Amino acid sequence: MRYSLPSLPYAYDALEPHFDQKTMEIHHSKHHQTYVNNANTVLAAYPELDKYTLEELIQNLDKVPADQRTWMRNNAGGHFNHSFFWKQLKIGTVMPSKLQSAIERDFGSVERFKEKFEKTALACFGSGWAWLVLQGGKLRVVSTVNQDSPVMGEAITGTSGLPIIALDVWEHAYYLKYQNKRLDYIKAFWNVVNWDEVAVRFHRKMVI
Ligand code: MN
C-alpha cells in the first residue's frame, strides 16, 4: 500500500479570506505531497510495512527499521496530520450543542476553551501542532512538535489522546498571508473550523 495525496473536499479558494488560496494550494499540493512522497520511499523499500494502515504505522513506529524511524515519524506523521487537518475545514458551520456542552464541562466555557487553544498554539516554539484531544473521556488541549501526532502516544510525543481538532502552526501554514502574526492566523482558524466534522469525530471516536 502506497500513500496518496487526498483531494480536498473544497476548492483552494473556499476558505478565503481567512485561509488564502495561494497558501492552501502550496500547503496541500507541495508540502503535503512531499510528506506523502517521502513516506512512500520507505514503504517501497520495506514491503513488510504494507500491512499497516497509516494510523497503525504511526502508532507502531517501532515496527519501522531504526534508521528509517525518524523519517517515518516526520513524513507519515505529516501525511496523517495534514489529512486530518483538511477534513475539518469549512466556512459557516456552527458548534453543535452536545459538543458545546462537553467543551463547557471540561473548560468552563467555549471562550475559555478558545483562549487555552490559542495560547497553546501560540506557545508552540518553532514548528508543530495544537490539538483538542479526548483523553480518558475528558477534552484537553495539547501541542506536539514537528509532525508528531497525539496518536503516536505518550512515549514518543509526551502526550496522547484521540484527536478532535488540529491546527497546523508551521510557518508554511500561514506565512504568505499572516507573516509573523501567528495569533492572527490562529484567530482566523475559528472562522474555518468545520464544527459538524469535529462533532462527528467527537461522537464516533473516529480519527480520519
Ligand atoms: Mn503543514
PDB file of N, CA and C in Angstrom, residues 92-186:
ATOM      1  N   GLY A  92     -18.600  28.611   7.866  1.00  0.00           N
ATOM      2  CA  GLY A  92     -20.025  28.804   8.114  1.00  0.00           C
ATOM      3  C   GLY A  92     -20.752  27.738   8.916  1.00  0.00           C
ATOM      4  N   THR A  93     -20.025  26.849   9.594  1.00  0.00           N
ATOM      5  CA  THR A  93     -20.734  25.866  10.425  1.00  0.00           C
ATOM      6  C   THR A  93     -20.844  26.401  11.855  1.00  0.00           C
ATOM      7  N   VAL A  94     -21.709  25.783  12.622  1.00  0.00           N
ATOM      8  CA  VAL A  94     -21.963  26.209  13.997  1.00  0.00           C
ATOM      9  C   VAL A  94     -21.679  25.028  14.918  1.00  0.00           C
ATOM     10  N   MET A  95     -21.096  25.301  16.070  1.00  0.00           N
ATOM     11  CA  MET A  95     -20.774  24.235  17.012  1.00  0.00           C
ATOM     12  C   MET A  95     -22.056  23.552  17.501  1.00  0.00           C
ATOM     13  N   PRO A  96     -22.184  22.242  17.264  1.00  0.00           N
ATOM     14  CA  PRO A  96     -23.392  21.549  17.727  1.00  0.00           C
ATOM     15  C   PRO A  96     -23.483  21.557  19.265  1.00  0.00           C
ATOM     16  N   SER A  97     -24.714  21.525  19.770  1.00  0.00           N
ATOM     17  CA  SER A  97     -24.920  21.755  21.200  1.00  0.00           C
ATOM     18  C   SER A  97     -24.294  20.688  22.099  1.00  0.00           C
ATOM     19  N   LYS A  98     -24.271  19.427  21.643  1.00  0.00           N
ATOM     20  CA  LYS A  98     -23.682  18.389  22.504  1.00  0.00           C
ATOM     21  C   LYS A  98     -22.183  18.570  22.650  1.00  0.00           C
ATOM     22  N   LEU A  99     -21.543  18.969  21.558  1.00  0.00           N
ATOM     23  CA  LEU A  99     -20.104  19.240  21.618  1.00  0.00           C
ATOM     24  C   LEU A  99     -19.857  20.464  22.495  1.00  0.00           C
ATOM     25  N   GLN A 100     -20.711  21.459  22.329  1.00  0.00           N
ATOM     26  CA  GLN A 100     -20.581  22.675  23.149  1.00  0.00           C
ATOM     27  C   GLN A 100     -20.694  22.334  24.634  1.00  0.00           C
ATOM     28  N   SER A 101     -21.626  21.460  24.979  1.00  0.00           N
ATOM     29  CA  SER A 101     -21.793  21.063  26.391  1.00  0.00           C
ATOM     30  C   SER A 101     -20.538  20.388  26.914  1.00  0.00           C
ATOM     31  N   ALA A 102     -19.943  19.532  26.091  1.00  0.00           N
ATOM     32  CA  ALA A 102     -18.732  18.827  26.525  1.00  0.00           C
ATOM     33  C   ALA A 102     -17.573  19.810  26.712  1.00  0.00           C
ATOM     34  N   ILE A 103     -17.483  20.784  25.817  1.00  0.00           N
ATOM     35  CA  ILE A 103     -16.428  21.803  25.936  1.00  0.00           C
ATOM     36  C   ILE A 103     -16.655  22.634  27.195  1.00  0.00           C
ATOM     37  N   GLU A 104     -17.903  22.987  27.448  1.00  0.00           N
ATOM     38  CA  GLU A 104     -18.215  23.774  28.658  1.00  0.00           C
ATOM     39  C   GLU A 104     -17.929  22.963  29.919  1.00  0.00           C
ATOM     40  N   ARG A 105     -18.223  21.691  29.862  1.00  0.00           N
ATOM     41  CA  ARG A 105     -17.971  20.816  31.012  1.00  0.00           C
ATOM     42  C   ARG A 105     -16.467  20.759  31.330  1.00  0.00           C
ATOM     43  N   ASP A 106     -15.640  20.665  30.294  1.00  0.00           N
ATOM     44  CA  ASP A 106     -14.207  20.444  30.528  1.00  0.00           C
ATOM     45  C   ASP A 106     -13.357  21.717  30.556  1.00  0.00           C
ATOM     46  N   PHE A 107     -13.875  22.806  30.023  1.00  0.00           N
ATOM     47  CA  PHE A 107     -13.082  24.046  30.012  1.00  0.00           C
ATOM     48  C   PHE A 107     -13.776  25.199  30.738  1.00  0.00           C
ATOM     49  N   GLY A 108     -15.025  25.024  31.127  1.00  0.00           N
ATOM     50  CA  GLY A 108     -15.751  26.099  31.795  1.00  0.00           C
ATOM     51  C   GLY A 108     -16.647  26.857  30.841  1.00  0.00           C
ATOM     52  N   SER A 109     -16.101  27.203  29.660  1.00  0.00           N
ATOM     53  CA  SER A 109     -16.895  27.882  28.633  1.00  0.00           C
ATOM     54  C   SER A 109     -16.196  27.729  27.297  1.00  0.00           C
ATOM     55  N   VAL A 110     -16.915  28.012  26.223  1.00  0.00           N
ATOM     56  CA  VAL A 110     -16.316  27.946  24.888  1.00  0.00           C
ATOM     57  C   VAL A 110     -15.197  28.982  24.781  1.00  0.00           C
ATOM     58  N   GLU A 111     -15.440  30.156  25.376  1.00  0.00           N
ATOM     59  CA  GLU A 111     -14.413  31.202  25.329  1.00  0.00           C
ATOM     60  C   GLU A 111     -13.125  30.754  26.009  1.00  0.00           C
ATOM     61  N   ARG A 112     -13.264  30.108  27.140  1.00  0.00           N
ATOM     62  CA  ARG A 112     -12.061  29.649  27.857  1.00  0.00           C
ATOM     63  C   ARG A 112     -11.347  28.549  27.082  1.00  0.00           C
ATOM     64  N   PHE A 113     -12.126  27.694  26.431  1.00  0.00           N
ATOM     65  CA  PHE A 113     -11.504  26.684  25.555  1.00  0.00           C
ATOM     66  C   PHE A 113     -10.698  27.370  24.459  1.00  0.00           C
ATOM     67  N   LYS A 114     -11.305  28.346  23.804  1.00  0.00           N
ATOM     68  CA  LYS A 114     -10.618  29.023  22.693  1.00  0.00           C
ATOM     69  C   LYS A 114      -9.367  29.733  23.180  1.00  0.00           C
ATOM     70  N   GLU A 115      -9.454  30.374  24.330  1.00  0.00           N
ATOM     71  CA  GLU A 115      -8.277  31.061  24.890  1.00  0.00           C
ATOM     72  C   GLU A 115      -7.152  30.077  25.148  1.00  0.00           C
ATOM     73  N   LYS A 116      -7.515  28.933  25.714  1.00  0.00           N
ATOM     74  CA  LYS A 116      -6.498  27.926  26.037  1.00  0.00           C
ATOM     75  C   LYS A 116      -5.869  27.379  24.753  1.00  0.00           C
ATOM     76  N   PHE A 117      -6.704  27.133  23.759  1.00  0.00           N
ATOM     77  CA  PHE A 117      -6.217  26.606  22.480  1.00  0.00           C
ATOM     78  C   PHE A 117      -5.291  27.629  21.809  1.00  0.00           C
ATOM     79  N   GLU A 118      -5.720  28.885  21.806  1.00  0.00           N
ATOM     80  CA  GLU A 118      -4.911  29.948  21.173  1.00  0.00           C
ATOM     81  C   GLU A 118      -3.567  30.098  21.878  1.00  0.00           C
ATOM     82  N   LYS A 119      -3.593  30.060  23.191  1.00  0.00           N
ATOM     83  CA  LYS A 119      -2.374  30.213  23.981  1.00  0.00           C
ATOM     84  C   LYS A 119      -1.409  29.056  23.697  1.00  0.00           C
ATOM     85  N   THR A 120      -1.960  27.861  23.623  1.00  0.00           N
ATOM     86  CA  THR A 120      -1.140  26.674  23.366  1.00  0.00           C
ATOM     87  C   THR A 120      -0.546  26.733  21.960  1.00  0.00           C
ATOM     88  N   ALA A 121      -1.359  27.136  20.987  1.00  0.00           N
ATOM     89  CA  ALA A 121      -0.881  27.227  19.598  1.00  0.00           C
ATOM     90  C   ALA A 121       0.190  28.306  19.462  1.00  0.00           C
ATOM     91  N   LEU A 122       0.008  29.391  20.183  1.00  0.00           N
ATOM     92  CA  LEU A 122       0.966  30.487  20.136  1.00  0.00           C
ATOM     93  C   LEU A 122       2.279  30.107  20.816  1.00  0.00           C
ATOM     94  N   ALA A 123       2.188  29.319  21.867  1.00  0.00           N
ATOM     95  CA  ALA A 123       3.370  28.968  22.661  1.00  0.00           C
ATOM     96  C   ALA A 123       4.199  27.851  22.031  1.00  0.00           C
ATOM     97  N   CYS A 124       3.669  27.222  21.002  1.00  0.00           N
ATOM     98  CA  CYS A 124       4.387  26.118  20.361  1.00  0.00           C
ATOM     99  C   CYS A 124       5.622  26.709  19.665  1.00  0.00           C
ATOM    100  N   PHE A 125       6.787  26.443  20.198  1.00  0.00           N
ATOM    101  CA  PHE A 125       8.004  27.092  19.709  1.00  0.00           C
ATOM    102  C   PHE A 125       8.490  26.403  18.444  1.00  0.00           C
ATOM    103  N   GLY A 126       8.713  27.180  17.389  1.00  0.00           N
ATOM    104  CA  GLY A 126       9.134  26.572  16.136  1.00  0.00           C
ATOM    105  C   GLY A 126       7.937  25.958  15.432  1.00  0.00           C
ATOM    106  N   SER A 127       8.114  24.749  14.907  1.00  0.00           N
ATOM    107  CA  SER A 127       7.071  24.105  14.111  1.00  0.00           C
ATOM    108  C   SER A 127       6.346  23.042  14.912  1.00  0.00           C
ATOM    109  N   GLY A 128       5.035  23.003  14.778  1.00  0.00           N
ATOM    110  CA  GLY A 128       4.274  21.981  15.490  1.00  0.00           C
ATOM    111  C   GLY A 128       2.786  22.140  15.275  1.00  0.00           C
ATOM    112  N   TRP A 129       2.042  21.530  16.157  1.00  0.00           N
ATOM    113  CA  TRP A 129       0.583  21.494  16.049  1.00  0.00           C
ATOM    114  C   TRP A 129      -0.058  21.717  17.413  1.00  0.00           C
ATOM    115  N   ALA A 130      -1.228  22.365  17.396  1.00  0.00           N
ATOM    116  CA  ALA A 130      -2.076  22.429  18.591  1.00  0.00           C
ATOM    117  C   ALA A 130      -3.263  21.503  18.364  1.00  0.00           C
ATOM    118  N   TRP A 131      -3.698  20.862  19.426  1.00  0.00           N
ATOM    119  CA  TRP A 131      -4.754  19.841  19.316  1.00  0.00           C
ATOM    120  C   TRP A 131      -5.799  19.984  20.411  1.00  0.00           C
ATOM    121  N   LEU A 132      -7.031  19.650  20.052  1.00  0.00           N
ATOM    122  CA  LEU A 132      -8.031  19.303  21.055  1.00  0.00           C
ATOM    123  C   LEU A 132      -8.126  17.785  20.994  1.00  0.00           C
ATOM    124  N   VAL A 133      -7.910  17.138  22.130  1.00  0.00           N
ATOM    125  CA  VAL A 133      -7.955  15.672  22.157  1.00  0.00           C
ATOM    126  C   VAL A 133      -8.918  15.197  23.232  1.00  0.00           C
ATOM    127  N   LEU A 134      -9.365  13.976  23.075  1.00  0.00           N
ATOM    128  CA  LEU A 134     -10.174  13.317  24.090  1.00  0.00           C
ATOM    129  C   LEU A 134      -9.259  12.327  24.803  1.00  0.00           C
ATOM    130  N   GLN A 135      -9.065  12.596  26.085  1.00  0.00           N
ATOM    131  CA  GLN A 135      -8.130  11.788  26.874  1.00  0.00           C
ATOM    132  C   GLN A 135      -8.876  11.247  28.066  1.00  0.00           C
ATOM    133  N   GLY A 136      -9.107   9.933  28.092  1.00  0.00           N
ATOM    134  CA  GLY A 136      -9.829   9.346  29.214  1.00  0.00           C
ATOM    135  C   GLY A 136     -11.194   9.979  29.446  1.00  0.00           C
ATOM    136  N   GLY A 137     -11.895  10.247  28.357  1.00  0.00           N
ATOM    137  CA  GLY A 137     -13.241  10.800  28.473  1.00  0.00           C
ATOM    138  C   GLY A 137     -13.296  12.301  28.690  1.00  0.00           C
ATOM    139  N   LYS A 138     -12.133  12.942  28.761  1.00  0.00           N
ATOM    140  CA  LYS A 138     -12.102  14.381  29.004  1.00  0.00           C
ATOM    141  C   LYS A 138     -11.427  15.108  27.847  1.00  0.00           C
ATOM    142  N   LEU A 139     -11.958  16.252  27.473  1.00  0.00           N
ATOM    143  CA  LEU A 139     -11.345  17.056  26.412  1.00  0.00           C
ATOM    144  C   LEU A 139     -10.172  17.838  26.976  1.00  0.00           C
ATOM    145  N   ARG A 140      -9.068  17.842  26.251  1.00  0.00           N
ATOM    146  CA  ARG A 140      -7.875  18.572  26.689  1.00  0.00           C
ATOM    147  C   ARG A 140      -7.209  19.231  25.497  1.00  0.00           C
ATOM    148  N   VAL A 141      -6.504  20.311  25.740  1.00  0.00           N
ATOM    149  CA  VAL A 141      -5.722  20.970  24.695  1.00  0.00           C
ATOM    150  C   VAL A 141      -4.262  20.612  24.904  1.00  0.00           C
ATOM    151  N   VAL A 142      -3.612  20.145  23.849  1.00  0.00           N
ATOM    152  CA  VAL A 142      -2.196  19.766  23.925  1.00  0.00           C
ATOM    153  C   VAL A 142      -1.483  20.277  22.674  1.00  0.00           C
ATOM    154  N   SER A 143      -0.166  20.204  22.683  1.00  0.00           N
ATOM    155  CA  SER A 143       0.575  20.521  21.466  1.00  0.00           C
ATOM    156  C   SER A 143       1.611  19.436  21.197  1.00  0.00           C
ATOM    157  N   THR A 144       2.032  19.359  19.950  1.00  0.00           N
ATOM    158  CA  THR A 144       3.108  18.433  19.575  1.00  0.00           C
ATOM    159  C   THR A 144       4.107  19.206  18.731  1.00  0.00           C
ATOM    160  N   VAL A 145       5.335  18.711  18.672  1.00  0.00           N
ATOM    161  CA  VAL A 145       6.357  19.373  17.867  1.00  0.00           C
ATOM    162  C   VAL A 145       6.449  18.704  16.492  1.00  0.00           C
ATOM    163  N   ASN A 146       7.023  19.452  15.551  1.00  0.00           N
ATOM    164  CA  ASN A 146       7.257  18.941  14.190  1.00  0.00           C
ATOM    165  C   ASN A 146       5.991  18.313  13.612  1.00  0.00           C
ATOM    166  N   GLN A 147       6.043  17.045  13.179  1.00  0.00           N
ATOM    167  CA  GLN A 147       4.846  16.379  12.648  1.00  0.00           C
ATOM    168  C   GLN A 147       4.373  15.279  13.588  1.00  0.00           C
ATOM    169  N   ASP A 148       4.696  15.397  14.847  1.00  0.00           N
ATOM    170  CA  ASP A 148       4.186  14.425  15.817  1.00  0.00           C
ATOM    171  C   ASP A 148       2.677  14.576  15.966  1.00  0.00           C
ATOM    172  N   SER A 149       2.058  13.469  16.320  1.00  0.00           N
ATOM    173  CA  SER A 149       0.609  13.438  16.499  1.00  0.00           C
ATOM    174  C   SER A 149       0.296  12.757  17.824  1.00  0.00           C
ATOM    175  N   PRO A 150      -0.723  13.196  18.523  1.00  0.00           N
ATOM    176  CA  PRO A 150      -1.067  12.535  19.788  1.00  0.00           C
ATOM    177  C   PRO A 150      -1.292  11.032  19.631  1.00  0.00           C
ATOM    178  N   VAL A 151      -1.698  10.590  18.443  1.00  0.00           N
ATOM    179  CA  VAL A 151      -1.949   9.150  18.268  1.00  0.00           C
ATOM    180  C   VAL A 151      -0.649   8.342  18.305  1.00  0.00           C
ATOM    181  N   MET A 152       0.496   9.011  18.181  1.00  0.00           N
ATOM    182  CA  MET A 152       1.780   8.289  18.291  1.00  0.00           C
ATOM    183  C   MET A 152       2.030   7.828  19.728  1.00  0.00           C
ATOM    184  N   GLY A 153       1.349   8.481  20.654  1.00  0.00           N
ATOM    185  CA  GLY A 153       1.407   8.027  22.043  1.00  0.00           C
ATOM    186  C   GLY A 153       2.371   8.805  22.914  1.00  0.00           C
ATOM    187  N   GLU A 154       2.158   8.600  24.207  1.00  0.00           N
ATOM    188  CA  GLU A 154       2.875   9.307  25.271  1.00  0.00           C
ATOM    189  C   GLU A 154       4.400   9.142  25.182  1.00  0.00           C
ATOM    190  N   ALA A 155       4.836   7.910  24.918  1.00  0.00           N
ATOM    191  CA  ALA A 155       6.279   7.632  24.978  1.00  0.00           C
ATOM    192  C   ALA A 155       7.037   8.436  23.924  1.00  0.00           C
ATOM    193  N   ILE A 156       6.414   8.645  22.784  1.00  0.00           N
ATOM    194  CA  ILE A 156       7.090   9.356  21.697  1.00  0.00           C
ATOM    195  C   ILE A 156       6.861  10.853  21.765  1.00  0.00           C
ATOM    196  N   THR A 157       5.633  11.255  22.035  1.00  0.00           N
ATOM    197  CA  THR A 157       5.299  12.677  21.899  1.00  0.00           C
ATOM    198  C   THR A 157       5.096  13.385  23.232  1.00  0.00           C
ATOM    199  N   GLY A 158       5.042  12.652  24.312  1.00  0.00           N
ATOM    200  CA  GLY A 158       4.773  13.280  25.606  1.00  0.00           C
ATOM    201  C   GLY A 158       3.314  13.612  25.802  1.00  0.00           C
ATOM    202  N   THR A 159       2.487  13.199  24.833  1.00  0.00           N
ATOM    203  CA  THR A 159       1.052  13.399  25.009  1.00  0.00           C
ATOM    204  C   THR A 159       0.317  12.242  24.343  1.00  0.00           C
ATOM    205  N   SER A 160      -0.986  12.217  24.503  1.00  0.00           N
ATOM    206  CA  SER A 160      -1.759  11.117  23.925  1.00  0.00           C
ATOM    207  C   SER A 160      -3.193  11.600  23.754  1.00  0.00           C
ATOM    208  N   GLY A 161      -4.044  10.702  23.300  1.00  0.00           N
ATOM    209  CA  GLY A 161      -5.451  11.050  23.176  1.00  0.00           C
ATOM    210  C   GLY A 161      -5.939  10.942  21.751  1.00  0.00           C
ATOM    211  N   LEU A 162      -7.251  10.945  21.635  1.00  0.00           N
ATOM    212  CA  LEU A 162      -7.888  10.883  20.326  1.00  0.00           C
ATOM    213  C   LEU A 162      -8.017  12.305  19.790  1.00  0.00           C
ATOM    214  N   PRO A 163      -7.425  12.603  18.639  1.00  0.00           N
ATOM    215  CA  PRO A 163      -7.521  13.969  18.116  1.00  0.00           C
ATOM    216  C   PRO A 163      -8.954  14.339  17.701  1.00  0.00           C
ATOM    217  N   ILE A 164      -9.356  15.530  18.091  1.00  0.00           N
ATOM    218  CA  ILE A 164     -10.683  16.043  17.715  1.00  0.00           C
ATOM    219  C   ILE A 164     -10.520  17.259  16.786  1.00  0.00           C
ATOM    220  N   ILE A 165      -9.589  18.143  17.149  1.00  0.00           N
ATOM    221  CA  ILE A 165      -9.274  19.319  16.327  1.00  0.00           C
ATOM    222  C   ILE A 165      -7.757  19.417  16.228  1.00  0.00           C
ATOM    223  N   ALA A 166      -7.268  19.800  15.048  1.00  0.00           N
ATOM    224  CA  ALA A 166      -5.828  20.022  14.883  1.00  0.00           C
ATOM    225  C   ALA A 166      -5.600  21.365  14.208  1.00  0.00           C
ATOM    226  N   LEU A 167      -4.605  22.088  14.683  1.00  0.00           N
ATOM    227  CA  LEU A 167      -4.191  23.308  13.984  1.00  0.00           C
ATOM    228  C   LEU A 167      -2.697  23.256  13.703  1.00  0.00           C
ATOM    229  N   ASP A 168      -2.386  23.365  12.432  1.00  0.00           N
ATOM    230  CA  ASP A 168      -1.003  23.391  11.952  1.00  0.00           C
ATOM    231  C   ASP A 168      -0.427  24.772  12.255  1.00  0.00           C
ATOM    232  N   VAL A 169       0.626  24.828  13.077  1.00  0.00           N
ATOM    233  CA  VAL A 169       1.242  26.137  13.333  1.00  0.00           C
ATOM    234  C   VAL A 169       2.656  26.239  12.743  1.00  0.00           C
ATOM    235  N   TRP A 170       2.948  25.399  11.756  1.00  0.00           N
ATOM    236  CA  TRP A 170       4.173  25.607  10.977  1.00  0.00           C
ATOM    237  C   TRP A 170       4.032  26.939  10.221  1.00  0.00           C
ATOM    238  N   GLU A 171       5.134  27.623  10.025  1.00  0.00           N
ATOM    239  CA  GLU A 171       5.049  28.886   9.276  1.00  0.00           C
ATOM    240  C   GLU A 171       4.491  28.678   7.871  1.00  0.00           C
ATOM    241  N   HIS A 172       4.741  27.512   7.272  1.00  0.00           N
ATOM    242  CA  HIS A 172       4.234  27.297   5.904  1.00  0.00           C
ATOM    243  C   HIS A 172       2.702  27.352   5.858  1.00  0.00           C
ATOM    244  N   ALA A 173       2.054  27.201   7.014  1.00  0.00           N
ATOM    245  CA  ALA A 173       0.589  27.217   7.059  1.00  0.00           C
ATOM    246  C   ALA A 173       0.019  28.633   7.039  1.00  0.00           C
ATOM    247  N   TYR A 174       0.853  29.640   7.306  1.00  0.00           N
ATOM    248  CA  TYR A 174       0.292  30.996   7.422  1.00  0.00           C
ATOM    249  C   TYR A 174       1.180  32.128   6.948  1.00  0.00           C
ATOM    250  N   TYR A 175       2.440  31.847   6.633  1.00  0.00           N
ATOM    251  CA  TYR A 175       3.379  32.956   6.458  1.00  0.00           C
ATOM    252  C   TYR A 175       3.042  33.877   5.280  1.00  0.00           C
ATOM    253  N   LEU A 176       2.552  33.327   4.178  1.00  0.00           N
ATOM    254  CA  LEU A 176       2.256  34.161   2.999  1.00  0.00           C
ATOM    255  C   LEU A 176       1.248  35.249   3.332  1.00  0.00           C
ATOM    256  N   LYS A 177       0.247  34.902   4.136  1.00  0.00           N
ATOM    257  CA  LYS A 177      -0.795  35.876   4.452  1.00  0.00           C
ATOM    258  C   LYS A 177      -0.545  36.613   5.763  1.00  0.00           C
ATOM    259  N   TYR A 178      -0.088  35.878   6.752  1.00  0.00           N
ATOM    260  CA  TYR A 178      -0.015  36.470   8.098  1.00  0.00           C
ATOM    261  C   TYR A 178       1.400  36.820   8.549  1.00  0.00           C
ATOM    262  N   GLN A 179       2.421  36.436   7.763  1.00  0.00           N
ATOM    263  CA  GLN A 179       3.828  36.674   8.129  1.00  0.00           C
ATOM    264  C   GLN A 179       4.085  36.252   9.581  1.00  0.00           C
ATOM    265  N   ASN A 180       4.617  37.161  10.397  1.00  0.00           N
ATOM    266  CA  ASN A 180       4.977  36.804  11.766  1.00  0.00           C
ATOM    267  C   ASN A 180       3.785  36.800  12.721  1.00  0.00           C
ATOM    268  N   LYS A 181       2.600  37.140  12.230  1.00  0.00           N
ATOM    269  CA  LYS A 181       1.443  37.310  13.117  1.00  0.00           C
ATOM    270  C   LYS A 181       0.682  35.990  13.296  1.00  0.00           C
ATOM    271  N   ARG A 182       1.317  35.080  13.976  1.00  0.00           N
ATOM    272  CA  ARG A 182       0.718  33.756  14.145  1.00  0.00           C
ATOM    273  C   ARG A 182      -0.634  33.841  14.864  1.00  0.00           C
ATOM    274  N   LEU A 183      -0.748  34.748  15.824  1.00  0.00           N
ATOM    275  CA  LEU A 183      -2.007  34.831  16.570  1.00  0.00           C
ATOM    276  C   LEU A 183      -3.177  35.212  15.654  1.00  0.00           C
ATOM    277  N   ASP A 184      -2.930  36.056  14.669  1.00  0.00           N
ATOM    278  CA  ASP A 184      -3.998  36.427  13.730  1.00  0.00           C
ATOM    279  C   ASP A 184      -4.467  35.198  12.942  1.00  0.00           C
ATOM    280  N   TYR A 185      -3.503  34.375  12.560  1.00  0.00           N
ATOM    281  CA  TYR A 185      -3.829  33.117  11.860  1.00  0.00           C
ATOM    282  C   TYR A 185      -4.623  32.186  12.780  1.00  0.00           C
ATOM    283  N   ILE A 186      -4.210  32.076  14.012  1.00  0.00           N
ATOM    284  CA  ILE A 186      -4.905  31.195  14.963  1.00  0.00           C
ATOM    285  C   ILE A 186      -6.344  31.667  15.156  1.00  0.00           C
TER     286      ILE A 186
END
